[in-house]
Amino acid sequence: MLDGHELIDAHVHVPLLGSLKPAWIQWARDFGPSGILEEIWDADGAPVPARLDELFEEQGVDVALLLCEYSPKATGIQRFEDLLPLVEHNPVRFHPIANVNPHLHFPLAAEVTRQLDLGAAALKLHPVHGGFRCDDASLYPAYQVLAERGVPLVVHCGTSSFPGSMNELADPEFLLPVVRDFPGLDVVLAHGGRGWWYDKASFLAQSQEHVWIELSGLPPKRLPTYFAGSDLGRLSRRWIFGTDWPGVPSTSQNARDVVALGLDDDVAAAVLGGNARRVYALGGTVGVGG
């Protein structure tokens, strides 16, 4: 808990370092806490579950949603199975998120089902790093699996600085057919339209009951500027807290900075944890890992 609120970080990266492109390592060093790679990862580049668990306990993080990624041209191959030792260490705090790339996985529905059966709380798509559009018909079987199982879709919706990124594919407009064709599917816009699309992401989240903005990679103090065209009091009800860890100095400080924007207590509780618990397939009840 953090200041009396459940804290769910919906956007956490804990890959095997040897699976990554050098740009990812440099990003973590540039934007994360000093020495974080040496603190959490061992000499072979594997995350140490007990160290990560202790760090998130200190930061007040009740639940961390762990991302994998199959993007060999941009960040590398971060396998879903590499997350499972963390989940096994503390299945209350750590929950994995599935990932597929239509250029690598076939049939998509079978791979999505496999990862969901291993405990994935959502499916994330990364069009910018993977090189595809989210309205591609080949992805519809994956969306159908999500809709049938009540599991949300998370989409990277914002620019990326990693070499090889295809930023033009992050436009939230490409999700309009998905939202229309799967009206009960929760869709989470990771990074909230970062770069060119804040207004589009904001409009989509406020006009569609099942669309949410996830705050990873967005400095909280700049949110009023990024979403200057929106009523922040109304829009904040559609927010889900996330950091893009380890590319953030402090999870707890980010959370407090979001609340400090003037959120009412009920809205703060929803942003920091309640919305994520409503949307993601976490199971069980509120709890803190040990």
PDB file of C-alpha atoms in Angstrom:
ATOM      1  CA  MET A   1       0.000   0.000   0.000  1.00  0.00           C
ATOM      2  CA  LEU A   2       1.066   3.588  -0.585  1.00  0.00           C
ATOM      3  CA  ASP A   3      -0.437   6.319   1.587  1.00  0.00           C
ATOM      4  CA  GLY A   4      -3.506   4.177   2.226  1.00  0.00           C
ATOM      5  CA  HIS A   5      -4.109   3.222  -1.422  1.00  0.00           C
ATOM      6  CA  GLU A   6      -3.479  -0.030  -3.229  1.00  0.00           C
ATOM      7  CA  LEU A   7      -0.704   0.610  -5.768  1.00  0.00           C
ATOM      8  CA  ILE A   8      -0.628  -1.340  -9.038  1.00  0.00           C
ATOM      9  CA  ASP A   9       2.149  -0.588 -11.511  1.00  0.00           C
ATOM     10  CA  ALA A  10       0.689  -1.733 -14.820  1.00  0.00           C
ATOM     11  CA  HIS A  11       3.872  -1.340 -16.878  1.00  0.00           C
ATOM     12  CA  VAL A  12       7.054  -3.038 -15.630  1.00  0.00           C
ATOM     13  CA  HIS A  13       9.958  -4.488 -17.653  1.00  0.00           C
ATOM     14  CA  VAL A  14      12.118  -7.173 -16.025  1.00  0.00           C
ATOM     15  CA  PRO A  15      13.729  -9.073 -18.928  1.00  0.00           C
ATOM     16  CA  LEU A  16      16.865 -11.173 -19.156  1.00  0.00           C
ATOM     17  CA  LEU A  17      19.503  -8.564 -20.010  1.00  0.00           C
ATOM     18  CA  GLY A  18      21.204 -10.861 -22.501  1.00  0.00           C
ATOM     19  CA  SER A  19      18.066 -10.909 -24.650  1.00  0.00           C
ATOM     20  CA  LEU A  20      18.081  -7.155 -25.245  1.00  0.00           C
ATOM     21  CA  LYS A  21      19.530  -4.725 -27.743  1.00  0.00           C
ATOM     22  CA  PRO A  22      22.162  -2.312 -26.318  1.00  0.00           C
ATOM     23  CA  ALA A  23      19.776   0.633 -26.632  1.00  0.00           C
ATOM     24  CA  TRP A  24      17.489  -0.883 -23.973  1.00  0.00           C
ATOM     25  CA  ILE A  25      20.361  -1.208 -21.509  1.00  0.00           C
ATOM     26  CA  GLN A  26      21.355   2.406 -22.133  1.00  0.00           C
ATOM     27  CA  TRP A  27      17.746   3.553 -21.688  1.00  0.00           C
ATOM     28  CA  ALA A  28      17.538   1.848 -18.294  1.00  0.00           C
ATOM     29  CA  ARG A  29      20.802   3.471 -17.187  1.00  0.00           C
ATOM     30  CA  ASP A  30      19.764   6.916 -18.453  1.00  0.00           C
ATOM     31  CA  PHE A  31      16.282   7.035 -16.919  1.00  0.00           C
ATOM     32  CA  GLY A  32      16.277   4.549 -14.052  1.00  0.00           C
ATOM     33  CA  PRO A  33      17.718   4.798 -10.541  1.00  0.00           C
ATOM     34  CA  SER A  34      21.491   4.776 -10.373  1.00  0.00           C
ATOM     35  CA  GLY A  35      22.847   1.230 -10.270  1.00  0.00           C
ATOM     36  CA  ILE A  36      19.447  -0.426 -10.741  1.00  0.00           C
ATOM     37  CA  LEU A  37      20.735  -3.004 -13.229  1.00  0.00           C
ATOM     38  CA  GLU A  38      23.403  -4.162 -10.798  1.00  0.00           C
ATOM     39  CA  GLU A  39      21.003  -4.076  -7.856  1.00  0.00           C
ATOM     40  CA  ILE A  40      18.208  -6.197  -9.318  1.00  0.00           C
ATOM     41  CA  TRP A  41      19.962  -8.333 -11.958  1.00  0.00           C
ATOM     42  CA  ASP A  42      22.719 -10.859 -11.249  1.00  0.00           C
ATOM     43  CA  ALA A  43      26.073 -11.147 -13.008  1.00  0.00           C
ATOM     44  CA  ASP A  44      24.522 -13.326 -15.722  1.00  0.00           C
ATOM     45  CA  GLY A  45      21.830 -10.735 -16.477  1.00  0.00           C
ATOM     46  CA  ALA A  46      18.937 -12.565 -14.830  1.00  0.00           C
ATOM     47  CA  PRO A  47      16.615 -10.684 -12.452  1.00  0.00           C
ATOM     48  CA  VAL A  48      16.792 -11.890  -8.849  1.00  0.00           C
ATOM     49  CA  PRO A  49      13.182 -12.379  -7.707  1.00  0.00           C
ATOM     50  CA  ALA A  50      13.826 -11.707  -4.010  1.00  0.00           C
ATOM     51  CA  ARG A  51      15.616  -8.432  -4.758  1.00  0.00           C
ATOM     52  CA  LEU A  52      12.842  -7.157  -7.020  1.00  0.00           C
ATOM     53  CA  ASP A  53      10.182  -8.241  -4.539  1.00  0.00           C
ATOM     54  CA  GLU A  54      11.930  -6.372  -1.727  1.00  0.00           C
ATOM     55  CA  LEU A  55      12.352  -3.230  -3.820  1.00  0.00           C
ATOM     56  CA  PHE A  56       8.678  -3.107  -4.788  1.00  0.00           C
ATOM     57  CA  GLU A  57       7.675  -3.759  -1.193  1.00  0.00           C
ATOM     58  CA  GLU A  58       9.744  -0.725  -0.174  1.00  0.00           C
ATOM     59  CA  GLN A  59       8.116   1.351  -2.926  1.00  0.00           C
ATOM     60  CA  GLY A  60       4.602   0.390  -1.808  1.00  0.00           C
ATOM     61  CA  VAL A  61       3.821  -1.586  -4.973  1.00  0.00           C
ATOM     62  CA  ASP A  62       1.167  -4.221  -4.256  1.00  0.00           C
ATOM     63  CA  VAL A  63       0.982  -5.546  -7.817  1.00  0.00           C
ATOM     64  CA  ALA A  64       3.447  -5.253 -10.696  1.00  0.00           C
ATOM     65  CA  LEU A  65       2.348  -6.239 -14.197  1.00  0.00           C
ATOM     66  CA  LEU A  66       5.368  -7.652 -16.009  1.00  0.00           C
ATOM     67  CA  LEU A  67       5.825  -7.183 -19.749  1.00  0.00           C
ATOM     68  CA  CYS A  68       7.530  -9.353 -22.317  1.00  0.00           C
ATOM     69  CA  GLU A  69       8.128  -8.487 -25.961  1.00  0.00           C
ATOM     70  CA  TYR A  70       8.874 -10.225 -29.244  1.00  0.00           C
ATOM     71  CA  SER A  71      10.458  -7.391 -31.254  1.00  0.00           C
ATOM     72  CA  PRO A  72      13.818  -8.577 -32.636  1.00  0.00           C
ATOM     73  CA  LYS A  73      14.414  -5.467 -34.759  1.00  0.00           C
ATOM     74  CA  ALA A  74      13.896  -2.948 -31.942  1.00  0.00           C
ATOM     75  CA  THR A  75      14.428  -4.152 -28.375  1.00  0.00           C
ATOM     76  CA  GLY A  76      14.991  -7.908 -28.735  1.00  0.00           C
ATOM     77  CA  ILE A  77      13.208 -11.110 -27.773  1.00  0.00           C
ATOM     78  CA  GLN A  78      11.907 -11.019 -24.218  1.00  0.00           C
ATOM     79  CA  ARG A  79      10.167 -14.355 -23.744  1.00  0.00           C
ATOM     80  CA  PHE A  80       6.994 -14.762 -21.743  1.00  0.00           C
ATOM     81  CA  GLU A  81       8.488 -17.762 -19.964  1.00  0.00           C
ATOM     82  CA  ASP A  82      11.326 -15.609 -18.613  1.00  0.00           C
ATOM     83  CA  LEU A  83       8.790 -13.852 -16.363  1.00  0.00           C
ATOM     84  CA  LEU A  84       7.544 -16.991 -14.671  1.00  0.00           C
ATOM     85  CA  PRO A  85      10.291 -17.315 -12.008  1.00  0.00           C
ATOM     86  CA  LEU A  86       9.257 -13.886 -10.707  1.00  0.00           C
ATOM     87  CA  VAL A  87       5.601 -14.904 -10.661  1.00  0.00           C
ATOM     88  CA  GLU A  88       6.439 -18.142  -8.875  1.00  0.00           C
ATOM     89  CA  HIS A  89       8.376 -16.209  -6.230  1.00  0.00           C
ATOM     90  CA  ASN A  90       5.399 -13.995  -5.386  1.00  0.00           C
ATOM     91  CA  PRO A  91       2.216 -14.648  -7.391  1.00  0.00           C
ATOM     92  CA  VAL A  92       0.337 -12.001  -5.401  1.00  0.00           C
ATOM     93  CA  ARG A  93       2.653  -9.165  -6.381  1.00  0.00           C
ATOM     94  CA  PHE A  94       3.833 -10.299  -9.821  1.00  0.00           C
ATOM     95  CA  HIS A  95       1.523 -10.948 -12.776  1.00  0.00           C
ATOM     96  CA  PRO A  96       2.741 -11.483 -16.362  1.00  0.00           C
ATOM     97  CA  ILE A  97       1.320  -9.883 -19.481  1.00  0.00           C
ATOM     98  CA  ALA A  98       1.292 -11.804 -22.758  1.00  0.00           C
ATOM     99  CA  ASN A  99       2.779 -10.517 -26.000  1.00  0.00           C
ATOM    100  CA  VAL A 100       2.583 -11.676 -29.609  1.00  0.00           C
ATOM    101  CA  ASN A 101       3.953 -10.433 -32.899  1.00  0.00           C
ATOM    102  CA  PRO A 102       2.007 -11.410 -36.047  1.00  0.00           C
ATOM    103  CA  HIS A 103       5.295 -11.670 -37.966  1.00  0.00           C
ATOM    104  CA  LEU A 104       6.566 -14.328 -35.552  1.00  0.00           C
ATOM    105  CA  HIS A 105       3.585 -16.197 -34.103  1.00  0.00           C
ATOM    106  CA  PHE A 106       1.149 -18.405 -36.001  1.00  0.00           C
ATOM    107  CA  PRO A 107      -1.586 -19.209 -35.351  1.00  0.00           C
ATOM    108  CA  LEU A 108      -1.988 -16.151 -33.171  1.00  0.00           C
ATOM    109  CA  ALA A 109      -5.040 -17.373 -31.282  1.00  0.00           C
ATOM    110  CA  ALA A 110      -3.212 -20.494 -30.142  1.00  0.00           C
ATOM    111  CA  GLU A 111      -0.224 -18.540 -28.859  1.00  0.00           C
ATOM    112  CA  VAL A 112      -2.402 -16.019 -27.050  1.00  0.00           C
ATOM    113  CA  THR A 113      -4.345 -18.869 -25.462  1.00  0.00           C
ATOM    114  CA  ARG A 114      -1.116 -20.581 -24.403  1.00  0.00           C
ATOM    115  CA  GLN A 115       0.184 -17.479 -22.633  1.00  0.00           C
ATOM    116  CA  LEU A 116      -3.166 -16.784 -21.009  1.00  0.00           C
ATOM    117  CA  ASP A 117      -3.260 -20.357 -19.748  1.00  0.00           C
ATOM    118  CA  LEU A 118       0.127 -19.692 -18.114  1.00  0.00           C
ATOM    119  CA  GLY A 119      -1.417 -16.848 -16.144  1.00  0.00           C
ATOM    120  CA  ALA A 120      -1.238 -13.724 -18.318  1.00  0.00           C
ATOM    121  CA  ALA A 121      -3.373 -10.864 -17.001  1.00  0.00           C
ATOM    122  CA  ALA A 122      -3.595  -9.130 -20.400  1.00  0.00           C
ATOM    123  CA  LEU A 123      -2.227  -9.181 -23.926  1.00  0.00           C
ATOM    124  CA  LYS A 124       0.064  -6.362 -24.993  1.00  0.00           C
ATOM    125  CA  LEU A 125       0.714  -5.525 -28.618  1.00  0.00           C
ATOM    126  CA  HIS A 126       3.688  -3.397 -29.625  1.00  0.00           C
ATOM    127  CA  PRO A 127       3.037  -2.182 -33.168  1.00  0.00           C
ATOM    128  CA  VAL A 128       5.845   0.392 -33.045  1.00  0.00           C
ATOM    129  CA  HIS A 129       8.549  -2.165 -32.274  1.00  0.00           C
ATOM    130  CA  GLY A 130       6.917  -5.120 -34.009  1.00  0.00           C
ATOM    131  CA  GLY A 131       6.119  -3.379 -37.293  1.00  0.00           C
ATOM    132  CA  PHE A 132       2.359  -3.906 -37.705  1.00  0.00           C
ATOM    133  CA  ARG A 133      -0.961  -2.085 -37.407  1.00  0.00           C
ATOM    134  CA  CYS A 134      -3.459  -3.100 -34.759  1.00  0.00           C
ATOM    135  CA  ASP A 135      -6.360  -3.041 -37.219  1.00  0.00           C
ATOM    136  CA  ASP A 136      -4.727  -5.810 -39.264  1.00  0.00           C
ATOM    137  CA  ALA A 137      -7.297  -8.558 -39.789  1.00  0.00           C
ATOM    138  CA  SER A 138      -4.721 -11.218 -38.902  1.00  0.00           C
ATOM    139  CA  LEU A 139      -4.940 -10.005 -35.261  1.00  0.00           C
ATOM    140  CA  TYR A 140      -8.700 -10.483 -34.998  1.00  0.00           C
ATOM    141  CA  PRO A 141      -8.480 -14.128 -33.850  1.00  0.00           C
ATOM    142  CA  ALA A 142      -6.349 -12.911 -30.931  1.00  0.00           C
ATOM    143  CA  TYR A 143      -8.902 -10.235 -30.074  1.00  0.00           C
ATOM    144  CA  GLN A 144     -11.657 -12.844 -30.154  1.00  0.00           C
ATOM    145  CA  VAL A 145      -9.793 -14.941 -27.579  1.00  0.00           C
ATOM    146  CA  LEU A 146      -9.475 -11.892 -25.323  1.00  0.00           C
ATOM    147  CA  ALA A 147     -13.134 -10.995 -25.685  1.00  0.00           C
ATOM    148  CA  GLU A 148     -14.255 -14.535 -24.893  1.00  0.00           C
ATOM    149  CA  ARG A 149     -12.046 -14.772 -21.815  1.00  0.00           C
ATOM    150  CA  GLY A 150     -12.625 -11.247 -20.492  1.00  0.00           C
ATOM    151  CA  VAL A 151      -8.943 -10.299 -20.738  1.00  0.00           C
ATOM    152  CA  PRO A 152      -7.879  -6.774 -21.785  1.00  0.00           C
ATOM    153  CA  LEU A 153      -5.797  -5.628 -24.722  1.00  0.00           C
ATOM    154  CA  VAL A 154      -2.883  -3.268 -23.996  1.00  0.00           C
ATOM    155  CA  VAL A 155      -1.414  -1.371 -26.955  1.00  0.00           C
ATOM    156  CA  HIS A 156       1.742   0.727 -27.106  1.00  0.00           C
ATOM    157  CA  CYS A 157       0.227   4.061 -28.099  1.00  0.00           C
ATOM    158  CA  GLY A 158       3.030   6.595 -28.354  1.00  0.00           C
ATOM    159  CA  THR A 159       6.418   7.271 -29.825  1.00  0.00           C
ATOM    160  CA  SER A 160       9.524   5.230 -29.005  1.00  0.00           C
ATOM    161  CA  SER A 161      13.143   6.345 -29.225  1.00  0.00           C
ATOM    162  CA  PHE A 162      14.608   2.877 -29.789  1.00  0.00           C
ATOM    163  CA  PRO A 163      16.362   2.347 -33.149  1.00  0.00           C
ATOM    164  CA  GLY A 164      14.100   0.586 -35.619  1.00  0.00           C
ATOM    165  CA  SER A 165      10.883   1.945 -34.117  1.00  0.00           C
ATOM    166  CA  MET A 166       8.057   2.615 -36.575  1.00  0.00           C
ATOM    167  CA  ASN A 167       6.361   5.449 -34.720  1.00  0.00           C
ATOM    168  CA  GLU A 168       3.766   6.033 -37.406  1.00  0.00           C
ATOM    169  CA  LEU A 169       2.096   2.771 -36.307  1.00  0.00           C
ATOM    170  CA  ALA A 170       1.222   4.090 -32.825  1.00  0.00           C
ATOM    171  CA  ASP A 171      -1.686   6.268 -33.956  1.00  0.00           C
ATOM    172  CA  PRO A 172      -4.756   5.406 -31.812  1.00  0.00           C
ATOM    173  CA  GLU A 173      -6.903   5.827 -34.932  1.00  0.00           C
ATOM    174  CA  PHE A 174      -5.847   2.317 -35.909  1.00  0.00           C
ATOM    175  CA  LEU A 175      -7.747   1.003 -32.888  1.00  0.00           C
ATOM    176  CA  LEU A 176     -11.109   2.406 -33.995  1.00  0.00           C
ATOM    177  CA  PRO A 177     -12.114  -0.753 -35.901  1.00  0.00           C
ATOM    178  CA  VAL A 178     -11.020  -2.907 -32.950  1.00  0.00           C
ATOM    179  CA  VAL A 179     -13.101  -0.919 -30.480  1.00  0.00           C
ATOM    180  CA  ARG A 180     -16.064  -1.034 -32.854  1.00  0.00           C
ATOM    181  CA  ASP A 181     -15.820  -4.748 -33.665  1.00  0.00           C
ATOM    182  CA  PHE A 182     -15.137  -5.880 -30.077  1.00  0.00           C
ATOM    183  CA  PRO A 183     -17.345  -3.512 -28.062  1.00  0.00           C
ATOM    184  CA  GLY A 184     -16.909  -5.304 -24.722  1.00  0.00           C
ATOM    185  CA  LEU A 185     -13.112  -5.584 -24.930  1.00  0.00           C
ATOM    186  CA  ASP A 186     -11.163  -3.337 -22.565  1.00  0.00           C
ATOM    187  CA  VAL A 187      -8.384  -1.549 -24.482  1.00  0.00           C
ATOM    188  CA  VAL A 188      -5.577   0.139 -22.563  1.00  0.00           C
ATOM    189  CA  LEU A 189      -3.523   2.825 -24.341  1.00  0.00           C
ATOM    190  CA  ALA A 190      -0.038   2.463 -22.877  1.00  0.00           C
ATOM    191  CA  HIS A 191       1.814   5.813 -22.865  1.00  0.00           C
ATOM    192  CA  GLY A 192      -1.445   7.648 -23.530  1.00  0.00           C
ATOM    193  CA  GLY A 193      -0.676   8.842 -27.051  1.00  0.00           C
ATOM    194  CA  ARG A 194       2.817  10.107 -26.175  1.00  0.00           C
ATOM    195  CA  GLY A 195       4.194  12.396 -28.830  1.00  0.00           C
ATOM    196  CA  TRP A 196       1.576  13.397 -31.387  1.00  0.00           C
ATOM    197  CA  TRP A 197      -1.646  11.773 -30.221  1.00  0.00           C
ATOM    198  CA  TYR A 198      -2.583  12.965 -26.718  1.00  0.00           C
ATOM    199  CA  ASP A 199      -5.822  14.533 -27.927  1.00  0.00           C
ATOM    200  CA  LYS A 200      -6.820  11.443 -29.908  1.00  0.00           C
ATOM    201  CA  ALA A 201      -6.088   9.129 -26.982  1.00  0.00           C
ATOM    202  CA  SER A 202      -7.981  11.401 -24.616  1.00  0.00           C
ATOM    203  CA  PHE A 203     -11.026  11.569 -26.863  1.00  0.00           C
ATOM    204  CA  LEU A 204     -11.058   7.805 -27.361  1.00  0.00           C
ATOM    205  CA  ALA A 205     -10.846   7.139 -23.628  1.00  0.00           C
ATOM    206  CA  GLN A 206     -13.599   9.599 -22.767  1.00  0.00           C
ATOM    207  CA  SER A 207     -15.954   8.553 -25.551  1.00  0.00           C
ATOM    208  CA  GLN A 208     -15.587   4.774 -25.196  1.00  0.00           C
ATOM    209  CA  GLU A 209     -16.550   2.964 -22.009  1.00  0.00           C
ATOM    210  CA  HIS A 210     -13.885   0.289 -22.418  1.00  0.00           C
ATOM    211  CA  VAL A 211     -10.878   2.439 -23.401  1.00  0.00           C
ATOM    212  CA  TRP A 212      -8.313   3.514 -20.796  1.00  0.00           C
ATOM    213  CA  ILE A 213      -5.150   5.623 -20.689  1.00  0.00           C
ATOM    214  CA  GLU A 214      -2.133   4.069 -18.993  1.00  0.00           C
ATOM    215  CA  LEU A 215       0.405   6.602 -17.740  1.00  0.00           C
ATOM    216  CA  SER A 216       3.722   4.812 -18.290  1.00  0.00           C
ATOM    217  CA  GLY A 217       6.541   6.949 -19.635  1.00  0.00           C
ATOM    218  CA  LEU A 218       4.682  10.190 -18.881  1.00  0.00           C
ATOM    219  CA  PRO A 219       6.169  12.430 -16.151  1.00  0.00           C
ATOM    220  CA  PRO A 220       3.154  13.120 -13.902  1.00  0.00           C
ATOM    221  CA  LYS A 221       3.864  16.831 -13.515  1.00  0.00           C
ATOM    222  CA  ARG A 222       3.587  17.232 -17.297  1.00  0.00           C
ATOM    223  CA  LEU A 223       0.210  15.530 -17.623  1.00  0.00           C
ATOM    224  CA  PRO A 224      -1.733  18.832 -17.456  1.00  0.00           C
ATOM    225  CA  THR A 225       0.349  20.080 -20.384  1.00  0.00           C
ATOM    226  CA  TYR A 226       0.098  16.874 -22.408  1.00  0.00           C
ATOM    227  CA  PHE A 227      -3.680  16.761 -21.967  1.00  0.00           C
ATOM    228  CA  ALA A 228      -4.264  20.519 -22.024  1.00  0.00           C
ATOM    229  CA  GLY A 229      -7.184  20.068 -24.399  1.00  0.00           C
ATOM    230  CA  SER A 230      -9.077  17.893 -21.913  1.00  0.00           C
ATOM    231  CA  ASP A 231     -10.862  18.376 -18.627  1.00  0.00           C
ATOM    232  CA  LEU A 232      -8.278  16.721 -16.382  1.00  0.00           C
ATOM    233  CA  GLY A 233     -10.804  16.020 -13.646  1.00  0.00           C
ATOM    234  CA  ARG A 234     -12.916  14.015 -16.064  1.00  0.00           C
ATOM    235  CA  LEU A 235     -10.054  12.403 -17.982  1.00  0.00           C
ATOM    236  CA  SER A 236      -8.242  11.252 -14.842  1.00  0.00           C
ATOM    237  CA  ARG A 237     -11.104   8.854 -14.122  1.00  0.00           C
ATOM    238  CA  ARG A 238      -9.920   6.927 -17.198  1.00  0.00           C
ATOM    239  CA  TRP A 239      -6.280   6.684 -16.067  1.00  0.00           C
ATOM    240  CA  ILE A 240      -4.370   3.561 -15.037  1.00  0.00           C
ATOM    241  CA  PHE A 241      -1.090   4.047 -13.186  1.00  0.00           C
ATOM    242  CA  GLY A 242       2.085   2.643 -14.757  1.00  0.00           C
ATOM    243  CA  THR A 243       5.721   3.699 -14.827  1.00  0.00           C
ATOM    244  CA  ASP A 244       7.731   1.916 -17.567  1.00  0.00           C
ATOM    245  CA  TRP A 245      10.026   0.621 -14.790  1.00  0.00           C
ATOM    246  CA  PRO A 246      13.059   0.492 -14.665  1.00  0.00           C
ATOM    247  CA  GLY A 247      13.045   3.697 -16.717  1.00  0.00           C
ATOM    248  CA  VAL A 248      11.745   5.789 -13.817  1.00  0.00           C
ATOM    249  CA  PRO A 249      13.624   7.164 -10.789  1.00  0.00           C
ATOM    250  CA  SER A 250      10.974   6.199  -8.208  1.00  0.00           C
ATOM    251  CA  THR A 251       7.676   4.359  -8.500  1.00  0.00           C
ATOM    252  CA  SER A 252       6.313   5.753  -5.255  1.00  0.00           C
ATOM    253  CA  GLN A 253       7.257   9.320  -6.171  1.00  0.00           C
ATOM    254  CA  ASN A 254       5.555   8.990  -9.548  1.00  0.00           C
ATOM    255  CA  ALA A 255       2.413   7.761  -7.813  1.00  0.00           C
ATOM    256  CA  ARG A 256       2.452  10.621  -5.316  1.00  0.00           C
ATOM    257  CA  ASP A 257       3.043  13.124  -8.121  1.00  0.00           C
ATOM    258  CA  VAL A 258      -0.039  11.836  -9.944  1.00  0.00           C
ATOM    259  CA  VAL A 259      -2.174  12.281  -6.821  1.00  0.00           C
ATOM    260  CA  ALA A 260      -0.652  15.741  -6.277  1.00  0.00           C
ATOM    261  CA  LEU A 261      -2.263  16.931  -9.507  1.00  0.00           C
ATOM    262  CA  GLY A 262      -5.348  17.477  -7.354  1.00  0.00           C
ATOM    263  CA  LEU A 263      -7.129  14.153  -7.653  1.00  0.00           C
ATOM    264  CA  ASP A 264      -9.996  13.523  -5.245  1.00  0.00           C
ATOM    265  CA  ASP A 265      -9.389  10.616  -2.904  1.00  0.00           C
ATOM    266  CA  ASP A 266     -11.772   8.305  -4.756  1.00  0.00           C
ATOM    267  CA  VAL A 267     -10.197   9.170  -8.108  1.00  0.00           C
ATOM    268  CA  ALA A 268      -6.695   8.697  -6.687  1.00  0.00           C
ATOM    269  CA  ALA A 269      -7.664   5.257  -5.413  1.00  0.00           C
ATOM    270  CA  ALA A 270      -9.032   4.340  -8.832  1.00  0.00           C
ATOM    271  CA  VAL A 271      -5.993   5.610 -10.746  1.00  0.00           C
ATOM    272  CA  LEU A 272      -3.407   4.011  -8.469  1.00  0.00           C
ATOM    273  CA  GLY A 273      -5.063   0.621  -8.274  1.00  0.00           C
ATOM    274  CA  GLY A 274      -8.821   0.398  -8.627  1.00  0.00           C
ATOM    275  CA  ASN A 275      -9.035   0.852 -12.393  1.00  0.00           C
ATOM    276  CA  ALA A 276      -6.309  -1.719 -13.034  1.00  0.00           C
ATOM    277  CA  ARG A 277      -7.979  -4.220 -10.721  1.00  0.00           C
ATOM    278  CA  ARG A 278     -11.236  -3.658 -12.608  1.00  0.00           C
ATOM    279  CA  VAL A 279      -9.665  -4.066 -16.059  1.00  0.00           C
ATOM    280  CA  TYR A 280      -6.861  -6.644 -15.772  1.00  0.00           C
ATOM    281  CA  ALA A 281      -7.387 -10.355 -15.124  1.00  0.00           C
ATOM    282  CA  LEU A 282      -5.716 -10.395 -11.716  1.00  0.00           C
ATOM    283  CA  GLY A 283      -8.043 -12.729  -9.841  1.00  0.00           C
ATOM    284  CA  GLY A 284      -8.425 -12.839  -6.070  1.00  0.00           C
ATOM    285  CA  THR A 285      -8.707  -9.807  -3.833  1.00  0.00           C
ATOM    286  CA  VAL A 286      -6.519  -6.921  -2.804  1.00  0.00           C
ATOM    287  CA  GLY A 287      -3.371  -8.160  -1.110  1.00  0.00           C
ATOM    288  CA  VAL A 288       0.248  -7.367  -0.498  1.00  0.00           C
ATOM    289  CA  GLY A 289       2.978  -9.870  -1.284  1.00  0.00           C
ATOM    290  CA  GLY A 290       5.664 -10.823   1.175  1.00  0.00           C
TER     291      GLY A 290
END
